[in-house]
Amino acid sequence: MTAIALIPLDERPVCTSLPASIARISGLTCLVPPAELLPRIREPGDTVLLSTWLSQARRTASHAVVSLEGLGFGGLIPSRIGTETSHEVAARWNALRMPGCAVFGSVLVPRTPDSSDAMEEPDYWNPHGPALHRLSAALSTGVGVDEARAALPEAVRIDWISRRLRQQALALYSLELAADTTISRLVVGIDDAAEESLSACDQRALLDWVDRRELGRRVSVQPGADEIGAVLVARASLEVHAVRAPRIGIACSNLQALDRVAPYESSPVRETIRRQVEAAGGQAIFPDAGTTDVDAIMVIHPPELTRGVVSDWAVAPNNDLDPEQADSTVTDVIDALARTEIVGVADVGRPNGADPLLVAALDAADAWRALCGFAAWNTAGNTVGTVAAQLVATWAGRQAGTFDDNQLRLAVARRVVEDYGWMTIERTRVRAELGSSHTQHDHISPATTDNPVLKAAETRLGMLLAARPGFEELRITPDSLSLPWQRSFEIDLRLEVG
């Protein structure tokens, strides 16, 4: 079986298991480094051994999908807190120049979260994160810069801006690697940005250089981070199977809502959709394109109108939902299924979870057994990229005769269990039972099998999956639920055919 080698962003399931599932849908396999080489939360992976592993894997793989943070720093959090210079990191990237298969790479523009939570950031984020977020906005607009600087110790300001300078220099160097074809395809991800931020400024600067160097056919600059591995695996599947790019129609009952900027992003969700589909190797066909000739359809459950107050299933959950929008989205799904067999749903209504009214409406329509994609996790970029990857992998596998329907069913069910079951429902309940705060990342120990609260949550998630029409033959593998980063924000688990 043809293999794709993967250097993941870090050890979380969305960076390892999700890309592997995309490969399996298309009838391929994904080679992932041994767990002992990967990072462990803030502890970096072994960049020397990862480089050696990659060089060996590229001799037999058809493609290599490489996170430049994973290769250069040993993971995502190490790229935020590590002390390496840009010269040291760039030297580690020279491993990509070794002989071997084509490289599809990704690099990230760093975020500046409006939080005092230092779990994923330098230690000074507690308490200075919110002030750094305000400084980022001030520097991007030129308004209130002196006041924003004065609110922070000089050492904190200088360290933070120096890290941003390093990461921007590395992003520019990644464009050079794309220009000389060391990297065949490159995605520059904008990690959790705001419209007024240095991330948005850096995004515009990188887009300018992509245009000046005429790299638009090989480089994409777009919102997203954790999903990029899956997106590039899907793109690789098109080349492995030598099939053309699929035309992916975009369906949404509220087209004006696609001009909204989703939380944690710096551009309208319409642009996120276009760039994610193109990064996965497809062509996004919007309703105003004047054609209905499509190979697949992505139905968008659009961002809700926030009126200045952002609802978030992780930190600010509420039940102020729109039943009319849920019904309209499912009507779009039914119409799409009448046009094509390859249909997915991207729920970007609000971040970090799925709309329960949408899930109920999909249940009532008995739509799950027909869907070829679903996601609702974290940001709009994460969600749209995941669904784009699912649809492209399904198209490639079907065209080549290698499509694995069982793997697709498992992949869709996993997103339902995680994005709806855990993120929307169980996470809030578990946090309440454990006494965790929703305002910052908690720390949960011991392991799932020793924690009755988490064990009970696994049981309820199993019941939730069994209640969804279309997933009757699937179940959660007993005692498989775990917390990859020992916090309640995300989970890992295994699904199997019952």
Short mmCIF file of N, CA, C and O in Angstrom, two decimals, residues 12-123:
data_model
loop_
_atom_site.label_atom_id
_atom_site.label_comp_id
_atom_site.label_asym_id
_atom_site.label_seq_id
_atom_site.Cartn_x
_atom_site.Cartn_y
_atom_site.Cartn_z
N ARG A 12 -0.74 15.43 19.47
CA ARG A 12 -2.19 15.35 19.66
C ARG A 12 -2.86 14.57 18.52
O ARG A 12 -2.36 14.55 17.39
N PRO A 13 -4.02 13.96 18.78
CA PRO A 13 -4.69 13.16 17.74
C PRO A 13 -5.02 13.95 16.47
O PRO A 13 -4.94 13.39 15.38
N VAL A 14 -5.38 15.23 16.58
CA VAL A 14 -5.71 15.99 15.37
C VAL A 14 -4.49 16.17 14.48
O VAL A 14 -4.64 16.45 13.28
N CYS A 15 -3.30 16.02 15.04
CA CYS A 15 -2.07 16.17 14.26
C CYS A 15 -1.50 14.83 13.81
O CYS A 15 -0.64 14.81 12.91
N THR A 16 -1.93 13.73 14.42
CA THR A 16 -1.40 12.41 14.09
C THR A 16 -2.50 11.49 13.56
O THR A 16 -2.45 11.02 12.43
N SER A 17 -3.52 11.24 14.37
CA SER A 17 -4.58 10.30 13.99
C SER A 17 -5.45 10.85 12.85
O SER A 17 -5.87 10.09 11.97
N LEU A 18 -5.74 12.15 12.87
CA LEU A 18 -6.60 12.72 11.83
C LEU A 18 -5.95 12.62 10.45
O LEU A 18 -6.60 12.14 9.51
N PRO A 19 -4.69 13.03 10.25
CA PRO A 19 -4.09 12.83 8.93
C PRO A 19 -4.04 11.37 8.51
O PRO A 19 -4.26 11.04 7.34
N ALA A 20 -3.78 10.47 9.47
CA ALA A 20 -3.74 9.05 9.14
C ALA A 20 -5.10 8.54 8.68
O ALA A 20 -5.20 7.71 7.76
N SER A 21 -6.18 9.05 9.29
CA SER A 21 -7.52 8.62 8.89
C SER A 21 -7.84 9.13 7.49
O SER A 21 -8.50 8.43 6.71
N ILE A 22 -7.37 10.33 7.15
CA ILE A 22 -7.60 10.86 5.80
C ILE A 22 -6.90 9.97 4.77
O ILE A 22 -7.46 9.67 3.70
N ALA A 23 -5.69 9.54 5.07
CA ALA A 23 -4.98 8.64 4.16
C ALA A 23 -5.75 7.33 3.98
O ALA A 23 -5.91 6.84 2.85
N ARG A 24 -6.25 6.77 5.07
CA ARG A 24 -6.96 5.47 4.98
C ARG A 24 -8.25 5.59 4.18
O ARG A 24 -8.62 4.65 3.46
N ILE A 25 -8.95 6.71 4.30
CA ILE A 25 -10.17 6.90 3.51
C ILE A 25 -9.87 6.74 2.03
O ILE A 25 -10.63 6.13 1.26
N SER A 26 -8.74 7.27 1.61
CA SER A 26 -8.36 7.24 0.20
C SER A 26 -7.69 5.94 -0.21
O SER A 26 -7.35 5.76 -1.37
N GLY A 27 -7.50 5.03 0.74
CA GLY A 27 -6.86 3.76 0.42
C GLY A 27 -5.36 3.79 0.55
O GLY A 27 -4.66 2.93 -0.01
N LEU A 28 -4.83 4.74 1.30
CA LEU A 28 -3.39 4.87 1.52
C LEU A 28 -3.07 4.62 2.98
O LEU A 28 -3.96 4.41 3.81
N THR A 29 -1.79 4.63 3.31
CA THR A 29 -1.38 4.50 4.70
C THR A 29 -0.49 5.68 5.06
O THR A 29 0.10 6.32 4.18
N CYS A 30 -0.41 5.99 6.34
CA CYS A 30 0.35 7.14 6.81
C CYS A 30 1.43 6.66 7.77
O CYS A 30 1.13 5.96 8.76
N LEU A 31 2.67 6.97 7.48
CA LEU A 31 3.79 6.63 8.36
C LEU A 31 4.01 7.76 9.35
O LEU A 31 4.21 8.91 8.96
N VAL A 32 3.95 7.44 10.65
CA VAL A 32 4.11 8.43 11.71
C VAL A 32 5.31 8.03 12.56
O VAL A 32 5.49 6.84 12.86
N PRO A 33 6.15 8.98 12.96
CA PRO A 33 7.32 8.62 13.79
C PRO A 33 6.91 7.93 15.09
O PRO A 33 5.79 8.14 15.59
N PRO A 34 7.78 7.12 15.66
CA PRO A 34 7.48 6.52 16.97
C PRO A 34 7.16 7.58 18.01
O PRO A 34 7.70 8.69 17.98
N ALA A 35 6.28 7.22 18.92
CA ALA A 35 5.82 8.19 19.92
C ALA A 35 6.96 8.78 20.73
O ALA A 35 6.91 9.95 21.13
N GLU A 36 8.02 8.00 20.96
CA GLU A 36 9.12 8.51 21.78
C GLU A 36 9.91 9.62 21.10
O GLU A 36 10.68 10.33 21.76
N LEU A 37 9.73 9.80 19.80
CA LEU A 37 10.40 10.89 19.09
C LEU A 37 9.59 12.17 19.09
O LEU A 37 10.12 13.24 18.78
N LEU A 38 8.31 12.07 19.42
CA LEU A 38 7.40 13.22 19.34
C LEU A 38 7.42 14.01 20.64
O LEU A 38 7.86 13.52 21.68
N PRO A 39 6.91 15.25 20.60
CA PRO A 39 6.90 16.07 21.82
C PRO A 39 5.94 15.51 22.85
O PRO A 39 5.07 14.69 22.54
N ARG A 40 6.09 15.97 24.04
CA ARG A 40 5.15 15.66 25.12
C ARG A 40 4.78 16.99 25.78
O ARG A 40 5.46 17.46 26.68
N ILE A 41 3.73 17.60 25.25
CA ILE A 41 3.22 18.89 25.69
C ILE A 41 4.33 19.94 25.53
O ILE A 41 4.68 20.29 24.41
N ARG A 42 4.95 20.39 26.60
CA ARG A 42 5.97 21.44 26.52
C ARG A 42 7.37 20.88 26.28
O ARG A 42 8.30 21.64 26.00
N GLU A 43 7.54 19.59 26.40
CA GLU A 43 8.84 18.96 26.17
C GLU A 43 9.01 18.68 24.67
O GLU A 43 8.19 17.98 24.08
N PRO A 44 10.05 19.19 24.04
CA PRO A 44 10.18 19.04 22.58
C PRO A 44 10.48 17.61 22.16
O PRO A 44 11.05 16.82 22.93
N GLY A 45 10.08 17.30 20.93
CA GLY A 45 10.49 16.04 20.34
C GLY A 45 11.96 16.07 19.99
O GLY A 45 12.63 17.11 20.06
N ASP A 46 12.48 14.92 19.63
CA ASP A 46 13.91 14.78 19.31
C ASP A 46 14.12 15.16 17.85
O ASP A 46 13.90 14.36 16.94
N THR A 47 14.56 16.40 17.61
CA THR A 47 14.67 16.88 16.23
C THR A 47 15.74 16.13 15.44
O THR A 47 15.61 15.97 14.22
N VAL A 48 16.79 15.66 16.11
CA VAL A 48 17.83 14.91 15.40
C VAL A 48 17.28 13.58 14.90
O VAL A 48 17.42 13.22 13.72
N LEU A 49 16.60 12.85 15.77
CA LEU A 49 16.07 11.55 15.38
C LEU A 49 14.87 11.70 14.43
O LEU A 49 14.66 10.85 13.56
N LEU A 50 14.10 12.78 14.58
CA LEU A 50 13.01 13.03 13.63
C LEU A 50 13.56 13.26 12.23
O LEU A 50 13.01 12.78 11.24
N SER A 51 14.67 13.98 12.14
CA SER A 51 15.30 14.22 10.85
C SER A 51 15.79 12.92 10.24
O SER A 51 15.61 12.67 9.04
N THR A 52 16.40 12.07 11.06
CA THR A 52 16.87 10.76 10.56
C THR A 52 15.70 9.90 10.11
O THR A 52 15.75 9.27 9.04
N TRP A 53 14.65 9.89 10.92
CA TRP A 53 13.46 9.10 10.56
C TRP A 53 12.88 9.58 9.24
O TRP A 53 12.53 8.77 8.37
N LEU A 54 12.79 10.90 9.06
CA LEU A 54 12.22 11.45 7.83
C LEU A 54 13.07 11.07 6.62
O LEU A 54 12.53 10.70 5.57
N SER A 55 14.38 11.18 6.75
CA SER A 55 15.25 10.84 5.62
C SER A 55 15.06 9.39 5.19
O SER A 55 15.04 9.09 3.99
N GLN A 56 14.89 8.50 6.16
CA GLN A 56 14.67 7.09 5.83
C GLN A 56 13.29 6.87 5.22
O GLN A 56 13.13 6.13 4.24
N ALA A 57 12.27 7.51 5.80
CA ALA A 57 10.90 7.32 5.32
C ALA A 57 10.72 7.85 3.91
O ALA A 57 9.96 7.28 3.11
N ARG A 58 11.42 8.92 3.56
CA ARG A 58 11.27 9.51 2.23
C ARG A 58 11.81 8.62 1.11
O ARG A 58 11.50 8.84 -0.06
N ARG A 59 12.59 7.62 1.46
CA ARG A 59 13.13 6.72 0.44
C ARG A 59 12.06 5.80 -0.13
O ARG A 59 12.18 5.33 -1.26
N THR A 60 11.01 5.53 0.67
CA THR A 60 9.98 4.59 0.22
C THR A 60 8.61 5.23 0.10
O THR A 60 7.74 4.69 -0.59
N ALA A 61 8.38 6.36 0.77
CA ALA A 61 7.06 7.00 0.73
C ALA A 61 6.85 7.72 -0.60
O ALA A 61 7.80 8.08 -1.29
N SER A 62 5.58 7.93 -0.94
CA SER A 62 5.26 8.70 -2.16
C SER A 62 5.39 10.19 -1.92
O SER A 62 5.78 10.95 -2.81
N HIS A 63 5.06 10.64 -0.72
CA HIS A 63 5.12 12.04 -0.33
C HIS A 63 5.48 12.13 1.16
O HIS A 63 5.23 11.18 1.91
N ALA A 64 6.02 13.28 1.55
CA ALA A 64 6.22 13.57 2.96
C ALA A 64 5.45 14.84 3.31
O ALA A 64 5.58 15.86 2.62
N VAL A 65 4.63 14.76 4.33
CA VAL A 65 3.90 15.92 4.84
C VAL A 65 4.60 16.33 6.13
O VAL A 65 4.62 15.57 7.11
N VAL A 66 5.18 17.53 6.14
CA VAL A 66 6.10 17.92 7.20
C VAL A 66 5.67 19.22 7.86
O VAL A 66 5.56 20.26 7.19
N SER A 67 5.45 19.18 9.16
CA SER A 67 5.31 20.41 9.94
C SER A 67 6.70 20.95 10.20
O SER A 67 7.55 20.28 10.81
N LEU A 68 6.96 22.17 9.77
CA LEU A 68 8.28 22.76 9.98
C LEU A 68 8.52 23.08 11.45
O LEU A 68 9.67 23.10 11.90
N GLU A 69 7.44 23.31 12.22
CA GLU A 69 7.60 23.45 13.67
C GLU A 69 8.01 22.11 14.28
O GLU A 69 8.86 22.06 15.18
N GLY A 70 7.38 21.03 13.82
CA GLY A 70 7.73 19.72 14.34
C GLY A 70 9.17 19.35 14.04
O GLY A 70 9.90 18.84 14.90
N LEU A 71 9.62 19.63 12.81
CA LEU A 71 10.99 19.29 12.41
C LEU A 71 12.01 20.24 13.01
O LEU A 71 13.12 19.82 13.39
N GLY A 72 11.67 21.51 13.11
CA GLY A 72 12.65 22.51 13.52
C GLY A 72 12.74 22.75 15.02
O GLY A 72 13.80 23.09 15.54
N PHE A 73 11.60 22.63 15.72
CA PHE A 73 11.57 22.88 17.16
C PHE A 73 11.23 21.64 17.98
O PHE A 73 11.40 21.65 19.20
N GLY A 74 10.67 20.63 17.33
CA GLY A 74 10.20 19.47 18.07
C GLY A 74 8.77 19.59 18.51
O GLY A 74 8.32 18.85 19.39
N GLY A 75 7.97 20.51 17.91
CA GLY A 75 6.56 20.59 18.23
C GLY A 75 6.04 22.01 18.29
O GLY A 75 6.81 23.00 18.20
N LEU A 76 4.72 22.13 18.44
CA LEU A 76 4.07 23.44 18.43
C LEU A 76 4.43 24.27 19.65
O LEU A 76 4.92 25.41 19.53
N ILE A 77 4.18 23.76 20.86
CA ILE A 77 4.50 24.54 22.05
C ILE A 77 6.00 24.81 22.14
O ILE A 77 6.41 25.94 22.48
N PRO A 78 6.87 23.83 21.83
CA PRO A 78 8.30 24.17 21.81
C PRO A 78 8.64 25.31 20.86
O PRO A 78 9.58 26.07 21.13
N SER A 79 7.89 25.47 19.77
CA SER A 79 8.16 26.60 18.87
C SER A 79 7.77 27.92 19.51
O SER A 79 8.29 28.98 19.11
N ARG A 80 6.86 27.90 20.48
CA ARG A 80 6.43 29.12 21.17
C ARG A 80 7.34 29.47 22.34
O ARG A 80 7.49 30.65 22.68
N ILE A 81 7.93 28.47 22.98
CA ILE A 81 8.69 28.71 24.21
C ILE A 81 10.17 28.42 24.06
O ILE A 81 10.95 28.76 24.94
N GLY A 82 10.59 27.81 22.95
CA GLY A 82 11.98 27.43 22.77
C GLY A 82 12.90 28.63 22.57
O GLY A 82 12.47 29.72 22.18
N THR A 83 14.19 28.42 22.82
CA THR A 83 15.18 29.49 22.73
C THR A 83 16.04 29.39 21.48
O THR A 83 16.99 30.17 21.32
N GLU A 84 15.72 28.48 20.57
CA GLU A 84 16.51 28.34 19.35
C GLU A 84 16.48 29.63 18.53
O GLU A 84 15.49 30.35 18.51
N THR A 85 17.58 29.89 17.84
CA THR A 85 17.62 31.02 16.92
C THR A 85 17.06 30.60 15.57
O THR A 85 16.93 29.41 15.27
N SER A 86 16.73 31.58 14.75
CA SER A 86 16.25 31.27 13.41
C SER A 86 17.30 30.51 12.61
O SER A 86 16.99 29.62 11.81
N HIS A 87 18.58 30.83 12.82
CA HIS A 87 19.66 30.12 12.13
C HIS A 87 19.68 28.65 12.52
O HIS A 87 19.83 27.78 11.65
N GLU A 88 19.53 28.35 13.81
CA GLU A 88 19.54 26.96 14.26
C GLU A 88 18.37 26.18 13.68
O GLU A 88 18.52 25.03 13.25
N VAL A 89 17.19 26.79 13.65
CA VAL A 89 16.01 26.10 13.13
C VAL A 89 16.15 25.87 11.63
O VAL A 89 15.86 24.79 11.11
N ALA A 90 16.58 26.90 10.91
CA ALA A 90 16.75 26.77 9.46
C ALA A 90 17.75 25.67 9.13
O ALA A 90 17.58 24.95 8.13
N ALA A 91 18.78 25.51 9.95
CA ALA A 91 19.75 24.44 9.72
C ALA A 91 19.09 23.07 9.85
O ALA A 91 19.41 22.14 9.09
N ARG A 92 18.15 22.93 10.78
CA ARG A 92 17.44 21.66 10.92
C ARG A 92 16.54 21.40 9.71
O ARG A 92 16.34 20.26 9.32
N TRP A 93 16.01 22.46 9.12
CA TRP A 93 15.16 22.30 7.94
C TRP A 93 15.96 21.84 6.72
O TRP A 93 15.36 21.38 5.74
N ASN A 94 17.29 21.94 6.76
CA ASN A 94 18.08 21.51 5.62
C ASN A 94 17.95 20.01 5.38
O ASN A 94 18.32 19.52 4.30
N ALA A 95 17.41 19.27 6.35
CA ALA A 95 17.14 17.85 6.13
C ALA A 95 16.18 17.65 4.96
O ALA A 95 16.19 16.60 4.31
N LEU A 96 15.36 18.66 4.67
CA LEU A 96 14.41 18.55 3.56
C LEU A 96 15.12 18.55 2.21
O LEU A 96 14.52 18.15 1.20
N ARG A 97 16.36 19.00 2.17
CA ARG A 97 17.10 19.02 0.91
C ARG A 97 17.71 17.66 0.56
O ARG A 97 18.25 17.49 -0.54
N MET A 98 17.63 16.71 1.47
CA MET A 98 18.15 15.38 1.19
C MET A 98 17.31 14.70 0.11
O MET A 98 16.13 15.01 -0.07
N PRO A 99 17.89 13.77 -0.64
CA PRO A 99 17.13 13.07 -1.68
C PRO A 99 15.93 12.33 -1.10
O PRO A 99 15.98 11.83 0.02
N GLY A 100 14.87 12.27 -1.87
CA GLY A 100 13.69 11.55 -1.42
C GLY A 100 12.45 12.04 -2.12
O GLY A 100 12.51 12.83 -3.07
N CYS A 101 11.31 11.62 -1.62
CA CYS A 101 10.03 11.96 -2.24
C CYS A 101 9.71 13.44 -2.06
O CYS A 101 10.37 14.17 -1.32
N ALA A 102 8.66 13.88 -2.75
CA ALA A 102 8.22 15.27 -2.67
C ALA A 102 7.78 15.62 -1.26
O ALA A 102 7.22 14.78 -0.54
N VAL A 103 8.03 16.87 -0.86
CA VAL A 103 7.69 17.36 0.47
C VAL A 103 6.55 18.36 0.36
O VAL A 103 6.62 19.33 -0.40
N PHE A 104 5.49 18.14 1.13
CA PHE A 104 4.43 19.12 1.35
C PHE A 104 4.63 19.65 2.77
O PHE A 104 4.58 18.87 3.73
N GLY A 105 4.86 20.96 2.92
CA GLY A 105 5.21 21.50 4.22
C GLY A 105 4.22 22.50 4.76
O GLY A 105 3.39 23.05 4.04
N SER A 106 4.33 22.77 6.06
CA SER A 106 3.50 23.79 6.71
C SER A 106 4.34 24.53 7.73
O SER A 106 5.24 23.97 8.35
N VAL A 107 4.02 25.81 7.90
CA VAL A 107 4.66 26.65 8.90
C VAL A 107 3.59 27.59 9.44
O VAL A 107 2.61 27.88 8.75
N LEU A 108 3.77 28.08 10.66
CA LEU A 108 2.72 28.86 11.32
C LEU A 108 3.18 30.27 11.66
O LEU A 108 4.32 30.49 12.06
N VAL A 109 2.27 31.22 11.51
CA VAL A 109 2.41 32.56 12.07
C VAL A 109 1.85 32.50 13.49
O VAL A 109 0.70 32.11 13.68
N PRO A 110 2.63 32.84 14.51
CA PRO A 110 2.20 32.60 15.90
C PRO A 110 1.07 33.51 16.34
O PRO A 110 0.86 34.60 15.81
N ARG A 111 0.36 33.05 17.33
CA ARG A 111 -0.78 33.77 17.88
C ARG A 111 -0.34 34.64 19.07
O ARG A 111 0.78 34.51 19.58
N THR A 112 -1.25 35.50 19.53
CA THR A 112 -1.07 36.25 20.77
C THR A 112 -2.42 36.20 21.51
O THR A 112 -3.20 37.16 21.45
N PRO A 113 -2.71 35.10 22.20
CA PRO A 113 -4.05 34.92 22.77
C PRO A 113 -4.36 35.90 23.89
O PRO A 113 -3.48 36.29 24.68
N ASP A 114 -5.62 36.30 23.94
CA ASP A 114 -6.11 37.23 24.96
C ASP A 114 -6.46 36.44 26.22
O ASP A 114 -7.62 36.27 26.57
N SER A 115 -5.44 35.94 26.88
CA SER A 115 -5.63 35.06 28.03
C SER A 115 -4.39 35.12 28.91
O SER A 115 -3.28 35.34 28.42
N SER A 116 -4.58 34.92 30.19
CA SER A 116 -3.44 34.84 31.11
C SER A 116 -3.02 33.40 31.36
O SER A 116 -2.28 33.11 32.30
N ASP A 117 -3.48 32.49 30.51
CA ASP A 117 -3.16 31.06 30.63
C ASP A 117 -1.81 30.80 29.96
O ASP A 117 -1.66 30.99 28.75
N ALA A 118 -0.83 30.34 30.73
CA ALA A 118 0.52 30.11 30.21
C ALA A 118 0.78 28.66 29.87
O ALA A 118 1.92 28.30 29.58
N MET A 119 -0.27 27.83 29.84
CA MET A 119 -0.06 26.41 29.60
C MET A 119 0.64 26.15 28.26
O MET A 119 1.51 25.30 28.15
N GLU A 120 0.27 26.90 27.21
CA GLU A 120 0.84 26.70 25.89
C GLU A 120 1.78 27.83 25.47
O GLU A 120 2.21 27.87 24.32
N GLU A 121 2.09 28.74 26.37
CA GLU A 121 2.84 29.95 26.02
C GLU A 121 4.03 30.12 26.97
O GLU A 121 4.16 29.39 27.95
N PRO A 122 4.90 31.10 26.70
CA PRO A 122 5.95 31.41 27.66
C PRO A 122 5.37 31.71 29.04
O PRO A 122 4.24 32.18 29.17
N ASP A 123 6.17 31.44 30.07
CA ASP A 123 5.66 31.55 31.44
C ASP A 123 5.10 32.93 31.76
O ASP A 123 4.16 33.05 32.56
#
